[in-house]
Tab-separated table of N, CA and C in Angstrom:
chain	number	residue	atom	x	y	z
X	190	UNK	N	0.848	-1.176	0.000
X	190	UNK	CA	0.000	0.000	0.000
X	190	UNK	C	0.895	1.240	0.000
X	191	UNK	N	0.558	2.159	-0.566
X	191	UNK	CA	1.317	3.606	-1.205
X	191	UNK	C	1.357	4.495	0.344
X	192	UNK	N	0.520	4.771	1.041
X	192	UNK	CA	-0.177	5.047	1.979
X	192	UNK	C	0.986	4.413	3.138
X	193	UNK	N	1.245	3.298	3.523
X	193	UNK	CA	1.720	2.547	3.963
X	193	UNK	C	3.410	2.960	3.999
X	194	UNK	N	3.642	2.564	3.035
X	194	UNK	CA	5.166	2.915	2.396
X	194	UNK	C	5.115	4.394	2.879
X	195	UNK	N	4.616	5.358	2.451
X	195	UNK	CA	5.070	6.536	2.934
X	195	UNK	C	5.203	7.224	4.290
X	196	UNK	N	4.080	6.315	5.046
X	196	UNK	CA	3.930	6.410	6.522
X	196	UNK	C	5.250	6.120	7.300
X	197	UNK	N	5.781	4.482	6.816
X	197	UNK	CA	6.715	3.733	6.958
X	197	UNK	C	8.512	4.980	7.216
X	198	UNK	N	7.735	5.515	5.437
X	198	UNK	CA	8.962	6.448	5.486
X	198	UNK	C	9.136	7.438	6.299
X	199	UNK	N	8.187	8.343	6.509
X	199	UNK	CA	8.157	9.056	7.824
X	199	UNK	C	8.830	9.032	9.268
X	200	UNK	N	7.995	7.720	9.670
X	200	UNK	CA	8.269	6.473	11.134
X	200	UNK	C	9.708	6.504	10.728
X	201	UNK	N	10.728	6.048	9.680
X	201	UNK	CA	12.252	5.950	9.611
X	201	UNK	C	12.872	7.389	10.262
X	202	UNK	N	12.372	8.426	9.377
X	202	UNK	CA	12.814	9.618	9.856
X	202	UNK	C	12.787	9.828	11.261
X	203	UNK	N	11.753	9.549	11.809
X	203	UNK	CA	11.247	9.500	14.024
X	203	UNK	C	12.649	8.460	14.124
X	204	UNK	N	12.463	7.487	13.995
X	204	UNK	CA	13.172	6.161	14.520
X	204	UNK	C	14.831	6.487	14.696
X	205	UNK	N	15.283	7.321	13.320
X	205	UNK	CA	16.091	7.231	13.452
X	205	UNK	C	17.033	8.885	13.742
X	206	UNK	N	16.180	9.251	14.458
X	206	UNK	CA	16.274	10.535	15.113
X	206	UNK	C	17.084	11.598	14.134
X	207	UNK	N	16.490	11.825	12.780
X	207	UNK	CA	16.848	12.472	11.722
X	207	UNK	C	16.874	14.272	12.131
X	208	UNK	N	15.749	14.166	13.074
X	208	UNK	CA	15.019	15.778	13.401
X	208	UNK	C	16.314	16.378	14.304
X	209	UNK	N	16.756	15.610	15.446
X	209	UNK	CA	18.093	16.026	16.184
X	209	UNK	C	19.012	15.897	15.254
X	210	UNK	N	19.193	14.478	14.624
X	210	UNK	CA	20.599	15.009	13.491
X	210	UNK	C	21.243	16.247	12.728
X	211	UNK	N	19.469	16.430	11.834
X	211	UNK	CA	19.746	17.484	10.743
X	211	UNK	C	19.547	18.911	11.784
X	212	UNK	N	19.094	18.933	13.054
X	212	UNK	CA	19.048	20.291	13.814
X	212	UNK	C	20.695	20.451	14.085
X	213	UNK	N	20.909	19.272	14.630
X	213	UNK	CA	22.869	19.999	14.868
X	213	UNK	C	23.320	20.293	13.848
X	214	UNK	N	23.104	19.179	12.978
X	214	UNK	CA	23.880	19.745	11.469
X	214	UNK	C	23.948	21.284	10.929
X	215	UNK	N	22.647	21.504	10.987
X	215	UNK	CA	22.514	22.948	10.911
X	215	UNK	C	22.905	24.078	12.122
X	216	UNK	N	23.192	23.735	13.278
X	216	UNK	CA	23.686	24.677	14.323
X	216	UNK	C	25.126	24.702	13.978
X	217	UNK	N	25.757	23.388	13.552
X	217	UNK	CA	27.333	23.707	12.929
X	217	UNK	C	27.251	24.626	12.038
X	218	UNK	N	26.778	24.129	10.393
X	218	UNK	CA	26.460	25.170	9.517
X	218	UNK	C	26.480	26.801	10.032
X	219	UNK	N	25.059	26.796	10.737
X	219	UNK	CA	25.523	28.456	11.203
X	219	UNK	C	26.287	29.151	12.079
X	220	UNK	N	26.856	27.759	12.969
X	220	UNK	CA	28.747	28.523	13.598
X	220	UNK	C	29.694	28.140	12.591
X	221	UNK	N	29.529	27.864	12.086
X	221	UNK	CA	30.720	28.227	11.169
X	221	UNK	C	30.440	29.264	10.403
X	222	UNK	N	29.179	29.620	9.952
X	222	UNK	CA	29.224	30.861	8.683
X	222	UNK	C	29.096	32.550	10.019
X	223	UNK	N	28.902	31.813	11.519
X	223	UNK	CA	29.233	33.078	12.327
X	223	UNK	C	30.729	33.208	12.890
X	224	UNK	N	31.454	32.208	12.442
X	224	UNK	CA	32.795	32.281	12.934
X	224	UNK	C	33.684	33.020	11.206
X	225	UNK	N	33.461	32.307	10.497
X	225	UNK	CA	33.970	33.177	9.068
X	225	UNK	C	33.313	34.873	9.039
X	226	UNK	N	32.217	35.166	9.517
X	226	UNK	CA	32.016	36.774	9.656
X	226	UNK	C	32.449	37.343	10.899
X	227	UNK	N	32.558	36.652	11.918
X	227	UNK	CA	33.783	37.347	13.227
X	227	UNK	C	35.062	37.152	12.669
X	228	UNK	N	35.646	36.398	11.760
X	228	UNK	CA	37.447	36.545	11.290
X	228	UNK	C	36.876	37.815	10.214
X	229	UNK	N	36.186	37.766	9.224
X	229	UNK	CA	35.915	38.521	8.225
X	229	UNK	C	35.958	39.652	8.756
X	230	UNK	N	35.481	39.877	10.212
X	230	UNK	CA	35.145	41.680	10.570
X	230	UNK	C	36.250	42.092	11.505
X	231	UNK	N	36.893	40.593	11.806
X	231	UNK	CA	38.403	41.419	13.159
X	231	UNK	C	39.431	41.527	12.007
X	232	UNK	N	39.230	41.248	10.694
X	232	UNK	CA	40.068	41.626	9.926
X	232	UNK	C	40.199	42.989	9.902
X	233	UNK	N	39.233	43.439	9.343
X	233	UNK	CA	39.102	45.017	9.597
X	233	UNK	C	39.772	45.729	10.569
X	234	UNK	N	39.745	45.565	11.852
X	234	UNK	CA	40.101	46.407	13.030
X	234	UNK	C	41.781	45.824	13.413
X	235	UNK	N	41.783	45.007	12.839
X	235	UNK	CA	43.594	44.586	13.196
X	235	UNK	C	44.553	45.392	13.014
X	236	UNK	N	44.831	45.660	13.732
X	236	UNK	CA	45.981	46.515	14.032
X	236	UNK	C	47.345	46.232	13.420
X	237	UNK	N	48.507	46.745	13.404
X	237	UNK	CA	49.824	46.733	13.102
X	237	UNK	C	50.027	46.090	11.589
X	238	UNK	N	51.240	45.590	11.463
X	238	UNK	CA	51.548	44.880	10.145
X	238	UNK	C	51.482	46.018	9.082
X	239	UNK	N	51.720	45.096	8.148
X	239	UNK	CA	51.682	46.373	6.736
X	239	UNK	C	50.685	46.342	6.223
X	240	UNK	N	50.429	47.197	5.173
X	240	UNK	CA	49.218	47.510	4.151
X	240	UNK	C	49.173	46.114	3.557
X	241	UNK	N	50.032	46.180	2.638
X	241	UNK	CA	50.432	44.853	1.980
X	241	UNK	C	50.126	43.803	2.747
X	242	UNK	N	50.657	43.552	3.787
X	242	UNK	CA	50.241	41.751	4.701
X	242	UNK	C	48.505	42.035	5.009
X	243	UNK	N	48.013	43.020	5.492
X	243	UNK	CA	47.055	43.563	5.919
X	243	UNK	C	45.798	43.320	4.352
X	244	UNK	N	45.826	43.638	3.598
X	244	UNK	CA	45.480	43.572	2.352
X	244	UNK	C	45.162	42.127	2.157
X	245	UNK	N	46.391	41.018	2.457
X	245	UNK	CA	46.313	39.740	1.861
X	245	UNK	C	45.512	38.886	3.070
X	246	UNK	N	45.510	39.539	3.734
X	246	UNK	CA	44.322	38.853	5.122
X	246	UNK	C	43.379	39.031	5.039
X	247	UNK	N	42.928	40.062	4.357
X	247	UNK	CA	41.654	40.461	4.042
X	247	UNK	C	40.679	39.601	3.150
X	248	UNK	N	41.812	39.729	2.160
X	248	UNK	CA	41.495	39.165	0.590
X	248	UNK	C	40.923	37.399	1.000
X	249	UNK	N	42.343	36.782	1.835
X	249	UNK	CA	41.629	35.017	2.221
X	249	UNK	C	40.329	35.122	3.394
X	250	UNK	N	40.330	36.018	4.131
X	250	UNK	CA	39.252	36.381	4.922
X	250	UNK	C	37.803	35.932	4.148
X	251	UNK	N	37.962	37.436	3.375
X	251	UNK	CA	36.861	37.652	2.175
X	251	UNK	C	36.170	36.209	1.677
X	252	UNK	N	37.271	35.468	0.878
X	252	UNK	CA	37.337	34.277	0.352
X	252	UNK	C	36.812	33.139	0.907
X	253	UNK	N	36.951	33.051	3.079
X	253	UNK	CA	36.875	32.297	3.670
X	253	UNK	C	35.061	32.182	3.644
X	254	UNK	N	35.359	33.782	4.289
X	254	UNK	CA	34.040	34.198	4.521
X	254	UNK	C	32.608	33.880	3.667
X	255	UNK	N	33.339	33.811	2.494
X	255	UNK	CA	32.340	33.423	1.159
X	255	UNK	C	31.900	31.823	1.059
X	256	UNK	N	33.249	31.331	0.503
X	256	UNK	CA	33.093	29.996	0.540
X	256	UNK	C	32.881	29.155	1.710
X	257	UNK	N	33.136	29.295	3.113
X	257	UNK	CA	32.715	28.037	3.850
X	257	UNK	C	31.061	27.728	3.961
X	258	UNK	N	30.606	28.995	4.392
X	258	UNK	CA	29.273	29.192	3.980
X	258	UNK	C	28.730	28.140	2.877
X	259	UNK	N	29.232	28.258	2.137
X	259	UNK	CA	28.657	27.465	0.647
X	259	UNK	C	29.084	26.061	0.731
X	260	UNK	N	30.016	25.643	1.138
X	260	UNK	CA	30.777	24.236	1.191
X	260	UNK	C	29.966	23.704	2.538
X	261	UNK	N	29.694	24.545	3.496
X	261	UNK	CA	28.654	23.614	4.486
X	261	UNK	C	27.439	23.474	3.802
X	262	UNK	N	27.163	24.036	3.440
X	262	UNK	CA	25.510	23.798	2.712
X	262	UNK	C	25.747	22.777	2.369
X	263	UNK	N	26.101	22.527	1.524
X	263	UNK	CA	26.388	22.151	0.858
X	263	UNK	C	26.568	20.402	0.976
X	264	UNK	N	27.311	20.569	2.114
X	264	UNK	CA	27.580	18.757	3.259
X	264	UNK	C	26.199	18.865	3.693
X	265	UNK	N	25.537	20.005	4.224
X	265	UNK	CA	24.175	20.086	4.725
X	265	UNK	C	23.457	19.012	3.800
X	266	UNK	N	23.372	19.670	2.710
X	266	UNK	CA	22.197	19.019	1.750
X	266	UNK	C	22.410	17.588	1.335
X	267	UNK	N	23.958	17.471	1.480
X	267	UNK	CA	24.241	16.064	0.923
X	267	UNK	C	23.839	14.910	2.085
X	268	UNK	N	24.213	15.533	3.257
X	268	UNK	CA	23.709	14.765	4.653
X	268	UNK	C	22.161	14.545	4.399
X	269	UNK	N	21.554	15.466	3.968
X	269	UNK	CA	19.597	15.770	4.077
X	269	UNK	C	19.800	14.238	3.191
X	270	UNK	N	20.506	14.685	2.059
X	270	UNK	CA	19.967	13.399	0.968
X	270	UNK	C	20.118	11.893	1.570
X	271	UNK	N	21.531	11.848	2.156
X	271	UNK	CA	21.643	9.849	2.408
X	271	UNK	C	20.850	9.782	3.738
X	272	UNK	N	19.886	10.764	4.675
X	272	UNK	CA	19.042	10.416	5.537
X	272	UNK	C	17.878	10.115	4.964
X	273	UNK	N	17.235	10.704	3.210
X	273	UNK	CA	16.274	10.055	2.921
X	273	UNK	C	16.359	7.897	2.176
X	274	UNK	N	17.898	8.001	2.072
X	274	UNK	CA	18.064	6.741	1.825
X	274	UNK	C	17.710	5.874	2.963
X	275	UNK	N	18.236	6.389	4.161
X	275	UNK	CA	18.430	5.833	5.321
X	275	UNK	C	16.734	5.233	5.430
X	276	UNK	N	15.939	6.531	5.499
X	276	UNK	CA	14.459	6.469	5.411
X	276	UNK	C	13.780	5.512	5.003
X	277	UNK	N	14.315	4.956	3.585
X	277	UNK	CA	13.245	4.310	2.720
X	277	UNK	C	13.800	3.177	3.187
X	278	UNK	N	15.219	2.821	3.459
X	278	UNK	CA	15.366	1.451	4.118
X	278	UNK	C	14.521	1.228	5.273
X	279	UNK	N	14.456	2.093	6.141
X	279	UNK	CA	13.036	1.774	7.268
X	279	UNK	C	12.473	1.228	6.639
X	280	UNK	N	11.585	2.346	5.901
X	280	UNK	CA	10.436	1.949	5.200
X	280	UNK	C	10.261	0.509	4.945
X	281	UNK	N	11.088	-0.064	4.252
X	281	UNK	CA	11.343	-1.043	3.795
X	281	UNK	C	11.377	-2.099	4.943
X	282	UNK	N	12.055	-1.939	5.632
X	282	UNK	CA	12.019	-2.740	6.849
X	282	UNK	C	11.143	-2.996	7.876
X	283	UNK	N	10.173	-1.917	7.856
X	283	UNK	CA	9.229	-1.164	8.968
X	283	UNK	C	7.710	-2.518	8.144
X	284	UNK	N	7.800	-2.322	6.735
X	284	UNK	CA	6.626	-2.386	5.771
X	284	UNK	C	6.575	-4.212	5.483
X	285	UNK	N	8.358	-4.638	5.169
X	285	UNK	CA	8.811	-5.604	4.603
X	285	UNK	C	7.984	-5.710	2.681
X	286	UNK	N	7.533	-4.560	2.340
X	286	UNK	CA	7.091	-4.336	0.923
X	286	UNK	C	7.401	-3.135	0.767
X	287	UNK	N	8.963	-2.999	-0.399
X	287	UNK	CA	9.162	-2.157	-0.938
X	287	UNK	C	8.051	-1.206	-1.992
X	288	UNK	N	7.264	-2.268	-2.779
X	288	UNK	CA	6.242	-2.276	-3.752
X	288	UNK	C	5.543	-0.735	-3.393
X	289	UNK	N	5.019	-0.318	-2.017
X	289	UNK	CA	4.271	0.707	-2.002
X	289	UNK	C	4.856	1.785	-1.562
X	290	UNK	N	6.047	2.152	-1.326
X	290	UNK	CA	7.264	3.201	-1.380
X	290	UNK	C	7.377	3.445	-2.640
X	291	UNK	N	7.672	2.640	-3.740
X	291	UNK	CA	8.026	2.673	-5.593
X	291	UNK	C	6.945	3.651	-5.823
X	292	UNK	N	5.872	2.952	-5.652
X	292	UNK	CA	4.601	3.231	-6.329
X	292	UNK	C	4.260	5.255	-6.138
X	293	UNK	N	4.612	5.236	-4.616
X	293	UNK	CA	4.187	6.490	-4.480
X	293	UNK	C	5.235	7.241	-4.741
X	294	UNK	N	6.565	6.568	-4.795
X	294	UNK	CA	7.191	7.728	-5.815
X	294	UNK	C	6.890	8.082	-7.011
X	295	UNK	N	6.846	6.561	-7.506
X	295	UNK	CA	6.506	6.977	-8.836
X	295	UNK	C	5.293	7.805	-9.375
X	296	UNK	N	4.168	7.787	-8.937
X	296	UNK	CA	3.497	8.713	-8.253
X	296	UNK	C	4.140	10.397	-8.289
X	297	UNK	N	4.418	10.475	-7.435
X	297	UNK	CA	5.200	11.779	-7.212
X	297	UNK	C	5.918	11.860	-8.659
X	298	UNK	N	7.346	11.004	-9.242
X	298	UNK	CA	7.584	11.335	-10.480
X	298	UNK	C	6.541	11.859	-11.775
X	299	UNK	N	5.778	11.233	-11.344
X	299	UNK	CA	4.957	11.813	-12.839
X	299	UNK	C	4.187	12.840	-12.610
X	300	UNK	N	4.100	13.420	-11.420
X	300	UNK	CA	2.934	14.760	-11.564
X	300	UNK	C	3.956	15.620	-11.511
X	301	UNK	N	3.958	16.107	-12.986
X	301	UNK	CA	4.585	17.372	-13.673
X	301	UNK	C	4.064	18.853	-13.412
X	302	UNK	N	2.913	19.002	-12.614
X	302	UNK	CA	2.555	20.399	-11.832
X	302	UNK	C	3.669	21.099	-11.581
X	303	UNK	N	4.371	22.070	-11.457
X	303	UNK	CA	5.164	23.019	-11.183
X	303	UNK	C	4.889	23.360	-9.722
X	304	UNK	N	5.690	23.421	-8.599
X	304	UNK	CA	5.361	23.692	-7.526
X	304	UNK	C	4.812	25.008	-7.265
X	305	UNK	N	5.117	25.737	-7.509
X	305	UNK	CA	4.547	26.893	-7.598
X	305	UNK	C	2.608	27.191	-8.055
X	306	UNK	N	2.628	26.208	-8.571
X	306	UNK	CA	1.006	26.084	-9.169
X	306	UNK	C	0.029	25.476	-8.301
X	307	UNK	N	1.107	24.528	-7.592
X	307	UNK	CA	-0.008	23.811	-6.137
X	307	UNK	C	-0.096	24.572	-4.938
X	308	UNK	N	0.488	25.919	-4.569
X	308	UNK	CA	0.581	26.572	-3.827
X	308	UNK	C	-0.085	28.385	-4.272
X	309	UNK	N	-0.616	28.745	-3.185
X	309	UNK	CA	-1.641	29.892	-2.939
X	309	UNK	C	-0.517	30.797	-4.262
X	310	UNK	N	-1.364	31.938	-4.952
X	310	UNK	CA	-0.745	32.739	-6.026
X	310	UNK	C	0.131	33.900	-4.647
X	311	UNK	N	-0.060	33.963	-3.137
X	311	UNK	CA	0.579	34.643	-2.861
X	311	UNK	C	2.136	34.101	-2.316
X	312	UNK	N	2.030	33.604	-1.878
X	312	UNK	CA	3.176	32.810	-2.078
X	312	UNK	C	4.232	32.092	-3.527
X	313	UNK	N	3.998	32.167	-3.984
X	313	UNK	CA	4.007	31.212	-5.648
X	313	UNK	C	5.300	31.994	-6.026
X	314	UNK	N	6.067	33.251	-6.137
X	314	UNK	CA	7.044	34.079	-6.015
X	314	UNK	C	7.955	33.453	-5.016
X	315	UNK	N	7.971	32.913	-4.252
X	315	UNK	CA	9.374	32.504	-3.115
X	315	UNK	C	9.431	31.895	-4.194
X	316	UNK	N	9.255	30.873	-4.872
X	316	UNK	CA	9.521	29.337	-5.830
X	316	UNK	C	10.711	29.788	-6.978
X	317	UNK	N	11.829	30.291	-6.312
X	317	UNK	CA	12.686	30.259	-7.270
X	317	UNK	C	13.596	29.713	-7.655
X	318	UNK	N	14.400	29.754	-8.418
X	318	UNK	CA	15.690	28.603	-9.348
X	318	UNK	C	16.359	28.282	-8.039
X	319	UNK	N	16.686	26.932	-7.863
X	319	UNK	CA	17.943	26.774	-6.899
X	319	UNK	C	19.724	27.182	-7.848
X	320	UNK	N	20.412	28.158	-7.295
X	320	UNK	CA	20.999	28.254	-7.986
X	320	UNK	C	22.367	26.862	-7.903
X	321	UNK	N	22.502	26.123	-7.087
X	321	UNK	CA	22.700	25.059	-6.716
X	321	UNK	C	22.848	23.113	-7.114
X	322	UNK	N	22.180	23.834	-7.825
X	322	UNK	CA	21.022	22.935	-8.672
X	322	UNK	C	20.762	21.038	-8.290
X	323	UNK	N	21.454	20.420	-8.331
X	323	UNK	CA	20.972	19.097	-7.857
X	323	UNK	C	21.740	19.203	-6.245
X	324	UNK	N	22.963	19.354	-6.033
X	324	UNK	CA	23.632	19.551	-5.105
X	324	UNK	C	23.475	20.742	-3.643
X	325	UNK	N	21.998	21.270	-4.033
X	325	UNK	CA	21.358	22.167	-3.263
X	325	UNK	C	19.952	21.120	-2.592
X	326	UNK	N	19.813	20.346	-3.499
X	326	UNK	CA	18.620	19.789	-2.747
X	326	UNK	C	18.339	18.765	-1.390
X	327	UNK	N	17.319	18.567	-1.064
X	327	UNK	CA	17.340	17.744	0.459
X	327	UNK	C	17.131	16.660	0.188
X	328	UNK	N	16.379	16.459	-1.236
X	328	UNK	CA	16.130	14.759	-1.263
X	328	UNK	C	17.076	14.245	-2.471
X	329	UNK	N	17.313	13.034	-2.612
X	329	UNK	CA	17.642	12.488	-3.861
X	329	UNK	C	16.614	12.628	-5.374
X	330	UNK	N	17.348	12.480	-6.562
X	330	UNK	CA	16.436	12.067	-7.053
X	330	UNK	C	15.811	10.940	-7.072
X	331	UNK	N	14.228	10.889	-7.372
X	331	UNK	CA	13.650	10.023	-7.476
X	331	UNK	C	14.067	8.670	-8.135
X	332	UNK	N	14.390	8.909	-9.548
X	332	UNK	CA	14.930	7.580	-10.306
X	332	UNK	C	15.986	6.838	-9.262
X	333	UNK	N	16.622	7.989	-8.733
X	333	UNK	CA	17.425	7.192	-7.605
X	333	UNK	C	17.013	6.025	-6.521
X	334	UNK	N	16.196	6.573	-5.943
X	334	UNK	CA	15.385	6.292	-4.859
X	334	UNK	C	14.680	4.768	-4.986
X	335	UNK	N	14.218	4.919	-6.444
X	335	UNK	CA	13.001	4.363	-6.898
X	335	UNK	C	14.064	2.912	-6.876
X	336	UNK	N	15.476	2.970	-7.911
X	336	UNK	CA	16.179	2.280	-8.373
X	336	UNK	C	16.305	1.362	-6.828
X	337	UNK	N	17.377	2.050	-5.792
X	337	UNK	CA	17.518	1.331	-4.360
X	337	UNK	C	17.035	0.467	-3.950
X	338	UNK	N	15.491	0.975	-3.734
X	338	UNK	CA	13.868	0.565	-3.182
X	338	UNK	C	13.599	-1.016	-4.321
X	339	UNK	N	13.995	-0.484	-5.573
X	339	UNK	CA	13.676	-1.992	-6.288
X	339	UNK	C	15.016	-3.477	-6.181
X	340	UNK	N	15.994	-2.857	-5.584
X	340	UNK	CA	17.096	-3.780	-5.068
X	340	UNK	C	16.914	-4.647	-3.994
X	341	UNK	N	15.932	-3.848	-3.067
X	341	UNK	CA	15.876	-4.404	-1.651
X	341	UNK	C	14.693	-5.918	-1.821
């Protein structure tokens, strides 16, 4: 049952305490992108040294400041993704029938609605490009998913 399988998948997420995982995950994420803007801003006020050395601290600062930000997300999202693997193995285990996990993906694969279209016209504007693009997202793709789920 489709119904079943997805419930299943859910119950994995509880079971396997995904909600505390991905909450620390993300409290690292944002000490680190508040520790790269405290080096980024005591750059500024540092005292002594030369223009020149002073300049090139800035510059990897800048750089730090930019990119770690992006490179945690980044583990962020990739972590989000192998916890929905983790998931469907519940599922799977929880159900012992992969059959109605497939189904309701597949399901999900084929309704080509645009997200933005199933949601109120005032809202429908947040729905923009991930600039990120597969490597920004929380879940796997589906064909992925689907593929796993038919192994087990």
């Amino acid at each position: 049952n489709e119904l079943e399988g997805v419930l299943a998948h859910e119950l994995g997420h509880i079971a396997s305490y995904d909600m505390r995982y991905m909450t620390l995950v993300a409290v690292m994420v944002g000490m680190i992108a508040i520790i790269s803007q405290i080096f980024l801003r005591s750059l500024w006020f540092r005292g002594g040294g030369s223009d020149r050395s002073k300049g090139i601290f800035i510059l990897i600062g800048i750089i730090l400041a930019i990119l770690a930000p992006i490179v945690v997300y980044m583990v962020q999202m990739s972590i989000s993704r192998k916890r929905e693997f983790v998931a469907d193995a519940s599922a799977v285990k929880f159900t012992r029938y992969p059959g109605g996990l497939i189904r309701a993906l597949k399901k999900i694969k084929e309704d080509h609605t645009p997200p933005e279209k199933k949601v109120s016209k005032a809202v429908a504007p947040l729905f923009i490009s991930n600039p990120f693009g597969a490597m920004g997202r929380t879940h796997p793709p589906l064909e992925k998913r689907i593929q796993v789920l038919e192994r087990m």
